[in-house]
Amino acid sequence: MQVTVNGSPVEYHVAGYGEPVLFVHAFPLNSQMWQPQVEHVSRGYKTVVLDLPGFGESPPAQEAPTMFSYVETVAAVLEAAQVDQPAVLVGLSMGGYILLEFFRRFPERVRALVLADTRAAPDTEEARQNRLDTAEQVLQEGPRVLVESMVPKLLTSRADDVVRLRVREMIFAATREGIAGALRAMAARPDSRPTLETITVPTLVIVGGQDDLTPPAEAEGMAQAIAGAELEVIEGAGHLSNLERQDAFNAALLRFLDDLGSS
């Protein structure tokens, strides 16, 4: 299915029935990364996934993206999917950055949050410059620039070869403009640490035990800053914990969702 946001088409998919759960993918992947979760969650919930502009089946945005334009995309997809009640929002890595911005803008539209392998702190100056430099390189050379450098950072050395291949395919499916735009948007994102103390909805923080990009200590700090937040450390997983340890991630997510229903 498709919705137009700021003049550009955005692809999204809906599965299942029940309370709404929307997933926002990581950089530089697409909605297919959530397939292992949708297969399970959609048995009892209405699941919504989307391809951010320039990723998966969505063409690049007409204007340079920002964290807020990504938030507008999420909001438009919720409306197009006929989600007229507060939804559970699940985001991993860049998806988490977007959801923190979404909560700042539209807290009344959030039933609960799942923040996986992400951080609230902004980039250091060095990290920001690295993103900007990489954006220029990708525009010149294409997604291949990211494949060899990022896959070892996204997964542990013990990751299944099928998962590793799927991650590579998703990166290659991204457009140069989508990748560069996302890198610049992430480099310019605000400090979300003050937002953590304002979150009053139920929140689950998930992190891979071997995640070197957003380490467990960072996830622990986020969970401590959010009142009542739960922390789930998935051992044996790197940054893409939902793919590397699918069963453990699904179990934690479903337990959280089912607890919401009984509260």
mmCIF file of N, CA and C in Angstrom, residues 117-220:
data_model
loop_
_atom_site.group_PDB
_atom_site.id
_atom_site.type_symbol
_atom_site.label_atom_id
_atom_site.label_comp_id
_atom_site.label_asym_id
_atom_site.label_seq_id
_atom_site.Cartn_x
_atom_site.Cartn_y
_atom_site.Cartn_z
ATOM 1 N N ASP A 117 18.182 -1.188 20.541
ATOM 2 C CA ASP A 117 19.522 -0.925 20.001
ATOM 3 C C ASP A 117 19.624 0.488 19.449
ATOM 4 N N THR A 118 19.351 1.441 20.317
ATOM 5 C CA THR A 118 19.346 2.847 19.923
ATOM 6 C C THR A 118 19.942 3.684 21.047
ATOM 7 N N ARG A 119 19.977 4.982 20.867
ATOM 8 C CA ARG A 119 20.491 5.878 21.909
ATOM 9 C C ARG A 119 19.731 7.197 21.869
ATOM 10 N N ALA A 120 19.755 7.884 22.990
ATOM 11 C CA ALA A 120 19.106 9.193 23.076
ATOM 12 C C ALA A 120 20.094 10.330 22.858
ATOM 13 N N ALA A 121 21.370 10.080 23.108
ATOM 14 C CA ALA A 121 22.384 11.127 22.980
ATOM 15 C C ALA A 121 22.623 11.471 21.514
ATOM 16 N N PRO A 122 22.979 12.719 21.228
ATOM 17 C CA PRO A 122 23.312 13.106 19.852
ATOM 18 C C PRO A 122 24.693 12.579 19.471
ATOM 19 N N ASP A 123 25.048 12.716 18.208
ATOM 20 C CA ASP A 123 26.383 12.333 17.757
ATOM 21 C C ASP A 123 27.446 13.226 18.379
ATOM 22 N N THR A 124 28.627 12.655 18.584
ATOM 23 C CA THR A 124 29.783 13.491 18.874
ATOM 24 C C THR A 124 30.145 14.261 17.600
ATOM 25 N N GLU A 125 30.981 15.254 17.729
ATOM 26 C CA GLU A 125 31.387 16.016 16.547
ATOM 27 C C GLU A 125 32.088 15.107 15.539
ATOM 28 N N GLU A 126 32.886 14.177 16.028
ATOM 29 C CA GLU A 126 33.584 13.261 15.125
ATOM 30 C C GLU A 126 32.598 12.355 14.393
ATOM 31 N N ALA A 127 31.631 11.802 15.141
ATOM 32 C CA ALA A 127 30.638 10.929 14.517
ATOM 33 C C ALA A 127 29.786 11.685 13.513
ATOM 34 N N ARG A 128 29.445 12.915 13.846
ATOM 35 C CA ARG A 128 28.647 13.736 12.937
ATOM 36 C C ARG A 128 29.403 13.965 11.619
ATOM 37 N N GLN A 129 30.677 14.290 11.725
ATOM 38 C CA GLN A 129 31.465 14.534 10.520
ATOM 39 C C GLN A 129 31.627 13.255 9.710
ATOM 40 N N ASN A 130 31.772 12.127 10.390
ATOM 41 C CA ASN A 130 31.880 10.846 9.684
ATOM 42 C C ASN A 130 30.616 10.561 8.879
ATOM 43 N N ARG A 131 29.460 10.864 9.456
ATOM 44 C CA ARG A 131 28.203 10.659 8.725
ATOM 45 C C ARG A 131 28.158 11.543 7.474
ATOM 46 N N LEU A 132 28.540 12.793 7.628
ATOM 47 C CA LEU A 132 28.494 13.722 6.495
ATOM 48 C C LEU A 132 29.468 13.292 5.393
ATOM 49 N N ASP A 133 30.656 12.839 5.806
ATOM 50 C CA ASP A 133 31.638 12.378 4.823
ATOM 51 C C ASP A 133 31.135 11.122 4.109
ATOM 52 N N THR A 134 30.525 10.223 4.863
ATOM 53 C CA THR A 134 30.003 8.987 4.271
ATOM 54 C C THR A 134 28.860 9.288 3.308
ATOM 55 N N ALA A 135 28.034 10.262 3.655
ATOM 56 C CA ALA A 135 26.935 10.651 2.765
ATOM 57 C C ALA A 135 27.480 11.066 1.398
ATOM 58 N N GLU A 136 28.528 11.864 1.385
ATOM 59 C CA GLU A 136 29.127 12.291 0.123
ATOM 60 C C GLU A 136 29.712 11.113 -0.639
ATOM 61 N N GLN A 137 30.343 10.200 0.093
ATOM 62 C CA GLN A 137 30.950 9.042 -0.548
ATOM 63 C C GLN A 137 29.893 8.137 -1.173
ATOM 64 N N VAL A 138 28.778 7.939 -0.470
ATOM 65 C CA VAL A 138 27.708 7.096 -0.998
ATOM 66 C C VAL A 138 27.097 7.723 -2.247
ATOM 67 N N LEU A 139 26.925 9.014 -2.247
ATOM 68 C CA LEU A 139 26.383 9.676 -3.440
ATOM 69 C C LEU A 139 27.280 9.457 -4.652
ATOM 70 N N GLN A 140 28.575 9.353 -4.405
ATOM 71 C CA GLN A 140 29.519 9.149 -5.498
ATOM 72 C C GLN A 140 29.625 7.676 -5.902
ATOM 73 N N GLU A 141 29.621 6.772 -4.907
ATOM 74 C CA GLU A 141 29.970 5.376 -5.174
ATOM 75 C C GLU A 141 28.830 4.391 -4.967
ATOM 76 N N GLY A 142 27.750 4.823 -4.325
ATOM 77 C CA GLY A 142 26.613 3.927 -4.133
ATOM 78 C C GLY A 142 26.646 3.159 -2.823
ATOM 79 N N PRO A 143 25.621 2.317 -2.580
ATOM 80 C CA PRO A 143 25.478 1.612 -1.295
ATOM 81 C C PRO A 143 26.620 0.660 -0.960
ATOM 82 N N ARG A 144 27.377 0.220 -1.969
ATOM 83 C CA ARG A 144 28.468 -0.710 -1.700
ATOM 84 C C ARG A 144 29.425 -0.167 -0.640
ATOM 85 N N VAL A 145 29.530 1.147 -0.563
ATOM 86 C CA VAL A 145 30.398 1.782 0.429
ATOM 87 C C VAL A 145 30.055 1.287 1.839
ATOM 88 N N LEU A 146 28.753 1.109 2.079
ATOM 89 C CA LEU A 146 28.310 0.740 3.431
ATOM 90 C C LEU A 146 28.379 -0.752 3.703
ATOM 91 N N VAL A 147 28.240 -1.564 2.664
ATOM 92 C CA VAL A 147 28.081 -3.003 2.886
ATOM 93 C C VAL A 147 29.262 -3.590 3.649
ATOM 94 N N GLU A 148 30.465 -3.392 3.139
ATOM 95 C CA GLU A 148 31.626 -4.010 3.769
ATOM 96 C C GLU A 148 31.959 -3.379 5.117
ATOM 97 N N SER A 149 31.680 -2.086 5.249
ATOM 98 C CA SER A 149 32.036 -1.410 6.500
ATOM 99 C C SER A 149 31.004 -1.609 7.599
ATOM 100 N N MET A 150 29.717 -1.728 7.225
ATOM 101 C CA MET A 150 28.668 -1.742 8.246
ATOM 102 C C MET A 150 28.250 -3.129 8.705
ATOM 103 N N VAL A 151 28.205 -4.105 7.803
ATOM 104 C CA VAL A 151 27.686 -5.419 8.184
ATOM 105 C C VAL A 151 28.429 -5.992 9.396
ATOM 106 N N PRO A 152 29.766 -5.913 9.459
ATOM 107 C CA PRO A 152 30.450 -6.424 10.654
ATOM 108 C C PRO A 152 30.088 -5.672 11.936
ATOM 109 N N LYS A 153 29.584 -4.443 11.800
ATOM 110 C CA LYS A 153 29.185 -3.669 12.971
ATOM 111 C C LYS A 153 27.736 -3.958 13.378
ATOM 112 N N LEU A 154 26.933 -4.423 12.418
ATOM 113 C CA LEU A 154 25.519 -4.673 12.683
ATOM 114 C C LEU A 154 25.274 -6.050 13.285
ATOM 115 N N LEU A 155 26.150 -7.007 12.958
ATOM 116 C CA LEU A 155 25.975 -8.395 13.380
ATOM 117 C C LEU A 155 27.258 -8.901 14.032
ATOM 118 N N THR A 156 27.124 -9.878 14.914
ATOM 119 C CA THR A 156 28.322 -10.493 15.483
ATOM 120 C C THR A 156 28.929 -11.463 14.480
ATOM 121 N N SER A 157 30.126 -11.911 14.761
ATOM 122 C CA SER A 157 30.803 -12.853 13.864
ATOM 123 C C SER A 157 30.098 -14.201 13.818
ATOM 124 N N ARG A 158 29.224 -14.462 14.791
ATOM 125 C CA ARG A 158 28.509 -15.745 14.848
ATOM 126 C C ARG A 158 27.149 -15.685 14.163
ATOM 127 N N ALA A 159 26.806 -14.581 13.548
ATOM 128 C CA ALA A 159 25.497 -14.445 12.909
ATOM 129 C C ALA A 159 25.329 -15.461 11.781
ATOM 130 N N ASP A 160 24.104 -15.927 11.622
ATOM 131 C CA ASP A 160 23.769 -16.877 10.577
ATOM 132 C C ASP A 160 24.054 -16.278 9.198
ATOM 133 N N ASP A 161 24.591 -17.098 8.294
ATOM 134 C CA ASP A 161 24.926 -16.608 6.953
ATOM 135 C C ASP A 161 23.693 -16.106 6.201
ATOM 136 N N VAL A 162 22.542 -16.729 6.436
ATOM 137 C CA VAL A 162 21.311 -16.293 5.779
ATOM 138 C C VAL A 162 20.944 -14.886 6.227
ATOM 139 N N VAL A 163 21.074 -14.620 7.523
ATOM 140 C CA VAL A 163 20.801 -13.280 8.057
ATOM 141 C C VAL A 163 21.796 -12.280 7.493
ATOM 142 N N ARG A 164 23.048 -12.668 7.447
ATOM 143 C CA ARG A 164 24.081 -11.767 6.927
ATOM 144 C C ARG A 164 23.796 -11.394 5.467
ATOM 145 N N LEU A 165 23.400 -12.383 4.663
ATOM 146 C CA LEU A 165 23.081 -12.127 3.266
ATOM 147 C C LEU A 165 21.865 -11.221 3.134
ATOM 148 N N ARG A 166 20.859 -11.449 3.981
ATOM 149 C CA ARG A 166 19.645 -10.632 3.911
ATOM 150 C C ARG A 166 19.947 -9.174 4.244
ATOM 151 N N VAL A 167 20.803 -8.949 5.214
ATOM 152 C CA VAL A 167 21.179 -7.587 5.583
ATOM 153 C C VAL A 167 21.903 -6.905 4.418
ATOM 154 N N ARG A 168 22.811 -7.635 3.785
ATOM 155 C CA ARG A 168 23.520 -7.083 2.632
ATOM 156 C C ARG A 168 22.535 -6.707 1.521
ATOM 157 N N GLU A 169 21.557 -7.568 1.270
ATOM 158 C CA GLU A 169 20.577 -7.305 0.224
ATOM 159 C C GLU A 169 19.758 -6.051 0.525
ATOM 160 N N MET A 170 19.389 -5.879 1.785
ATOM 161 C CA MET A 170 18.604 -4.693 2.148
ATOM 162 C C MET A 170 19.411 -3.418 1.965
ATOM 163 N N ILE A 171 20.704 -3.467 2.295
ATOM 164 C CA ILE A 171 21.538 -2.280 2.107
ATOM 165 C C ILE A 171 21.671 -1.956 0.624
ATOM 166 N N PHE A 172 21.903 -2.975 -0.188
ATOM 167 C CA PHE A 172 22.028 -2.751 -1.632
ATOM 168 C C PHE A 172 20.721 -2.229 -2.237
ATOM 169 N N ALA A 173 19.587 -2.528 -1.592
ATOM 170 C CA ALA A 173 18.288 -2.074 -2.111
ATOM 171 C C ALA A 173 18.036 -0.596 -1.836
ATOM 172 N N ALA A 174 18.819 0.004 -0.957
ATOM 173 C CA ALA A 174 18.621 1.416 -0.617
ATOM 174 C C ALA A 174 19.174 2.309 -1.727
ATOM 175 N N THR A 175 18.557 3.467 -1.900
ATOM 176 C CA THR A 175 19.040 4.416 -2.900
ATOM 177 C C THR A 175 20.159 5.277 -2.322
ATOM 178 N N ARG A 176 20.980 5.792 -3.216
ATOM 179 C CA ARG A 176 22.050 6.693 -2.773
ATOM 180 C C ARG A 176 21.477 7.902 -2.044
ATOM 181 N N GLU A 177 20.396 8.458 -2.617
ATOM 182 C CA GLU A 177 19.796 9.656 -2.022
ATOM 183 C C GLU A 177 19.184 9.353 -0.661
ATOM 184 N N GLY A 178 18.548 8.177 -0.529
ATOM 185 C CA GLY A 178 17.953 7.801 0.745
ATOM 186 C C GLY A 178 18.995 7.638 1.831
ATOM 187 N N ILE A 179 20.109 6.983 1.482
ATOM 188 C CA ILE A 179 21.193 6.776 2.443
ATOM 189 C C ILE A 179 21.806 8.110 2.857
ATOM 190 N N ALA A 180 22.146 8.934 1.880
ATOM 191 C CA ALA A 180 22.781 10.218 2.188
ATOM 192 C C ALA A 180 21.847 11.107 3.001
ATOM 193 N N GLY A 181 20.568 11.112 2.641
ATOM 194 C CA GLY A 181 19.614 11.931 3.385
ATOM 195 C C GLY A 181 19.471 11.488 4.819
ATOM 196 N N ALA A 182 19.445 10.175 5.035
ATOM 197 C CA ALA A 182 19.324 9.660 6.396
ATOM 198 C C ALA A 182 20.567 9.970 7.218
ATOM 199 N N LEU A 183 21.732 9.837 6.608
ATOM 200 C CA LEU A 183 22.969 10.153 7.328
ATOM 201 C C LEU A 183 22.989 11.616 7.764
ATOM 202 N N ARG A 184 22.572 12.500 6.884
ATOM 203 C CA ARG A 184 22.558 13.929 7.241
ATOM 204 C C ARG A 184 21.498 14.231 8.292
ATOM 205 N N ALA A 185 20.341 13.550 8.193
ATOM 206 C CA ALA A 185 19.289 13.761 9.194
ATOM 207 C C ALA A 185 19.742 13.280 10.567
ATOM 208 N N MET A 186 20.419 12.129 10.604
ATOM 209 C CA MET A 186 20.902 11.618 11.890
ATOM 210 C C MET A 186 21.993 12.516 12.455
ATOM 211 N N ALA A 187 22.846 13.043 11.593
ATOM 212 C CA ALA A 187 23.915 13.928 12.059
ATOM 213 C C ALA A 187 23.347 15.191 12.696
ATOM 214 N N ALA A 188 22.192 15.631 12.211
ATOM 215 C CA ALA A 188 21.592 16.880 12.696
ATOM 216 C C ALA A 188 20.555 16.650 13.798
ATOM 217 N N ARG A 189 20.362 15.409 14.210
ATOM 218 C CA ARG A 189 19.287 15.143 15.171
ATOM 219 C C ARG A 189 19.592 15.791 16.525
ATOM 220 N N PRO A 190 18.542 16.172 17.253
ATOM 221 C CA PRO A 190 18.744 16.842 18.545
ATOM 222 C C PRO A 190 19.081 15.846 19.655
ATOM 223 N N ASP A 191 19.463 16.369 20.775
ATOM 224 C CA ASP A 191 19.715 15.574 21.973
ATOM 225 C C ASP A 191 18.369 15.129 22.545
ATOM 226 N N SER A 192 18.144 13.833 22.586
ATOM 227 C CA SER A 192 16.870 13.316 23.096
ATOM 228 C C SER A 192 16.930 12.905 24.557
ATOM 229 N N ARG A 193 18.059 13.103 25.206
ATOM 230 C CA ARG A 193 18.144 12.698 26.609
ATOM 231 C C ARG A 193 17.139 13.429 27.501
ATOM 232 N N PRO A 194 16.896 14.737 27.304
ATOM 233 C CA PRO A 194 15.866 15.385 28.130
ATOM 234 C C PRO A 194 14.471 14.807 27.899
ATOM 235 N N THR A 195 14.239 14.236 26.719
ATOM 236 C CA THR A 195 12.929 13.661 26.412
ATOM 237 C C THR A 195 12.642 12.433 27.254
ATOM 238 N N LEU A 196 13.679 11.687 27.607
ATOM 239 C CA LEU A 196 13.480 10.430 28.320
ATOM 240 C C LEU A 196 12.691 10.629 29.616
ATOM 241 N N GLU A 197 12.975 11.713 30.307
ATOM 242 C CA GLU A 197 12.298 11.967 31.583
ATOM 243 C C GLU A 197 10.844 12.366 31.412
ATOM 244 N N THR A 198 10.453 12.694 30.181
ATOM 245 C CA THR A 198 9.057 13.091 29.928
ATOM 246 C C THR A 198 8.194 11.922 29.473
ATOM 247 N N ILE A 199 8.816 10.779 29.235
ATOM 248 C CA ILE A 199 8.067 9.619 28.739
ATOM 249 C C ILE A 199 7.308 8.974 29.885
ATOM 250 N N THR A 200 6.001 8.936 29.750
ATOM 251 C CA THR A 200 5.150 8.373 30.807
ATOM 252 C C THR A 200 4.434 7.104 30.355
ATOM 253 N N VAL A 201 4.574 6.734 29.081
ATOM 254 C CA VAL A 201 3.925 5.516 28.599
ATOM 255 C C VAL A 201 4.814 4.316 28.906
ATOM 256 N N PRO A 202 4.242 3.109 28.969
ATOM 257 C CA PRO A 202 5.064 1.920 29.176
ATOM 258 C C PRO A 202 6.149 1.817 28.101
ATOM 259 N N THR A 203 7.355 1.497 28.525
ATOM 260 C CA THR A 203 8.484 1.468 27.593
ATOM 261 C C THR A 203 9.347 0.237 27.839
ATOM 262 N N LEU A 204 9.714 -0.412 26.746
ATOM 263 C CA LEU A 204 10.657 -1.528 26.784
ATOM 264 C C LEU A 204 11.906 -1.119 26.018
ATOM 265 N N VAL A 205 13.057 -1.226 26.672
ATOM 266 C CA VAL A 205 14.345 -0.957 26.036
ATOM 267 C C VAL A 205 15.024 -2.306 25.802
ATOM 268 N N ILE A 206 15.360 -2.586 24.554
ATOM 269 C CA ILE A 206 16.006 -3.843 24.179
ATOM 270 C C ILE A 206 17.383 -3.543 23.608
ATOM 271 N N VAL A 207 18.357 -4.400 23.924
ATOM 272 C CA VAL A 207 19.692 -4.218 23.363
ATOM 273 C C VAL A 207 20.373 -5.570 23.242
ATOM 274 N N GLY A 208 21.127 -5.736 22.152
ATOM 275 C CA GLY A 208 21.944 -6.929 22.014
ATOM 276 C C GLY A 208 23.111 -6.876 22.978
ATOM 277 N N GLY A 209 23.391 -7.999 23.620
ATOM 278 C CA GLY A 209 24.470 -8.039 24.609
ATOM 279 C C GLY A 209 25.830 -7.733 24.018
ATOM 280 N N GLN A 210 25.981 -7.954 22.710
ATOM 281 C CA GLN A 210 27.248 -7.686 22.029
ATOM 282 C C GLN A 210 27.108 -6.538 21.024
ATOM 283 N N ASP A 211 26.196 -5.637 21.283
ATOM 284 C CA ASP A 211 26.002 -4.474 20.414
ATOM 285 C C ASP A 211 27.099 -3.452 20.702
ATOM 286 N N ASP A 212 27.997 -3.277 19.743
ATOM 287 C CA ASP A 212 29.086 -2.321 19.926
ATOM 288 C C ASP A 212 28.699 -0.910 19.486
ATOM 289 N N LEU A 213 27.668 -0.779 18.647
ATOM 290 C CA LEU A 213 27.261 0.541 18.165
ATOM 291 C C LEU A 213 26.469 1.308 19.217
ATOM 292 N N THR A 214 25.533 0.641 19.867
ATOM 293 C CA THR A 214 24.776 1.238 20.979
ATOM 294 C C THR A 214 24.830 0.231 22.123
ATOM 295 N N PRO A 215 25.880 0.273 22.911
ATOM 296 C CA PRO A 215 26.166 -0.780 23.892
ATOM 297 C C PRO A 215 25.113 -0.907 24.995
ATOM 298 N N PRO A 216 25.099 -2.063 25.676
ATOM 299 C CA PRO A 216 24.152 -2.284 26.775
ATOM 300 C C PRO A 216 24.189 -1.195 27.845
ATOM 301 N N ALA A 217 25.351 -0.656 28.118
ATOM 302 C CA ALA A 217 25.438 0.391 29.145
ATOM 303 C C ALA A 217 24.612 1.611 28.751
ATOM 304 N N GLU A 218 24.582 1.909 27.458
ATOM 305 C CA GLU A 218 23.783 3.041 26.990
ATOM 306 C C GLU A 218 22.296 2.736 27.127
ATOM 307 N N ALA A 219 21.914 1.501 26.793
ATOM 308 C CA ALA A 219 20.515 1.095 26.933
ATOM 309 C C ALA A 219 20.096 1.119 28.400
ATOM 310 N N GLU A 220 20.974 0.695 29.265
ATOM 311 C CA GLU A 220 20.673 0.712 30.702
ATOM 312 C C GLU A 220 20.433 2.139 31.179
#
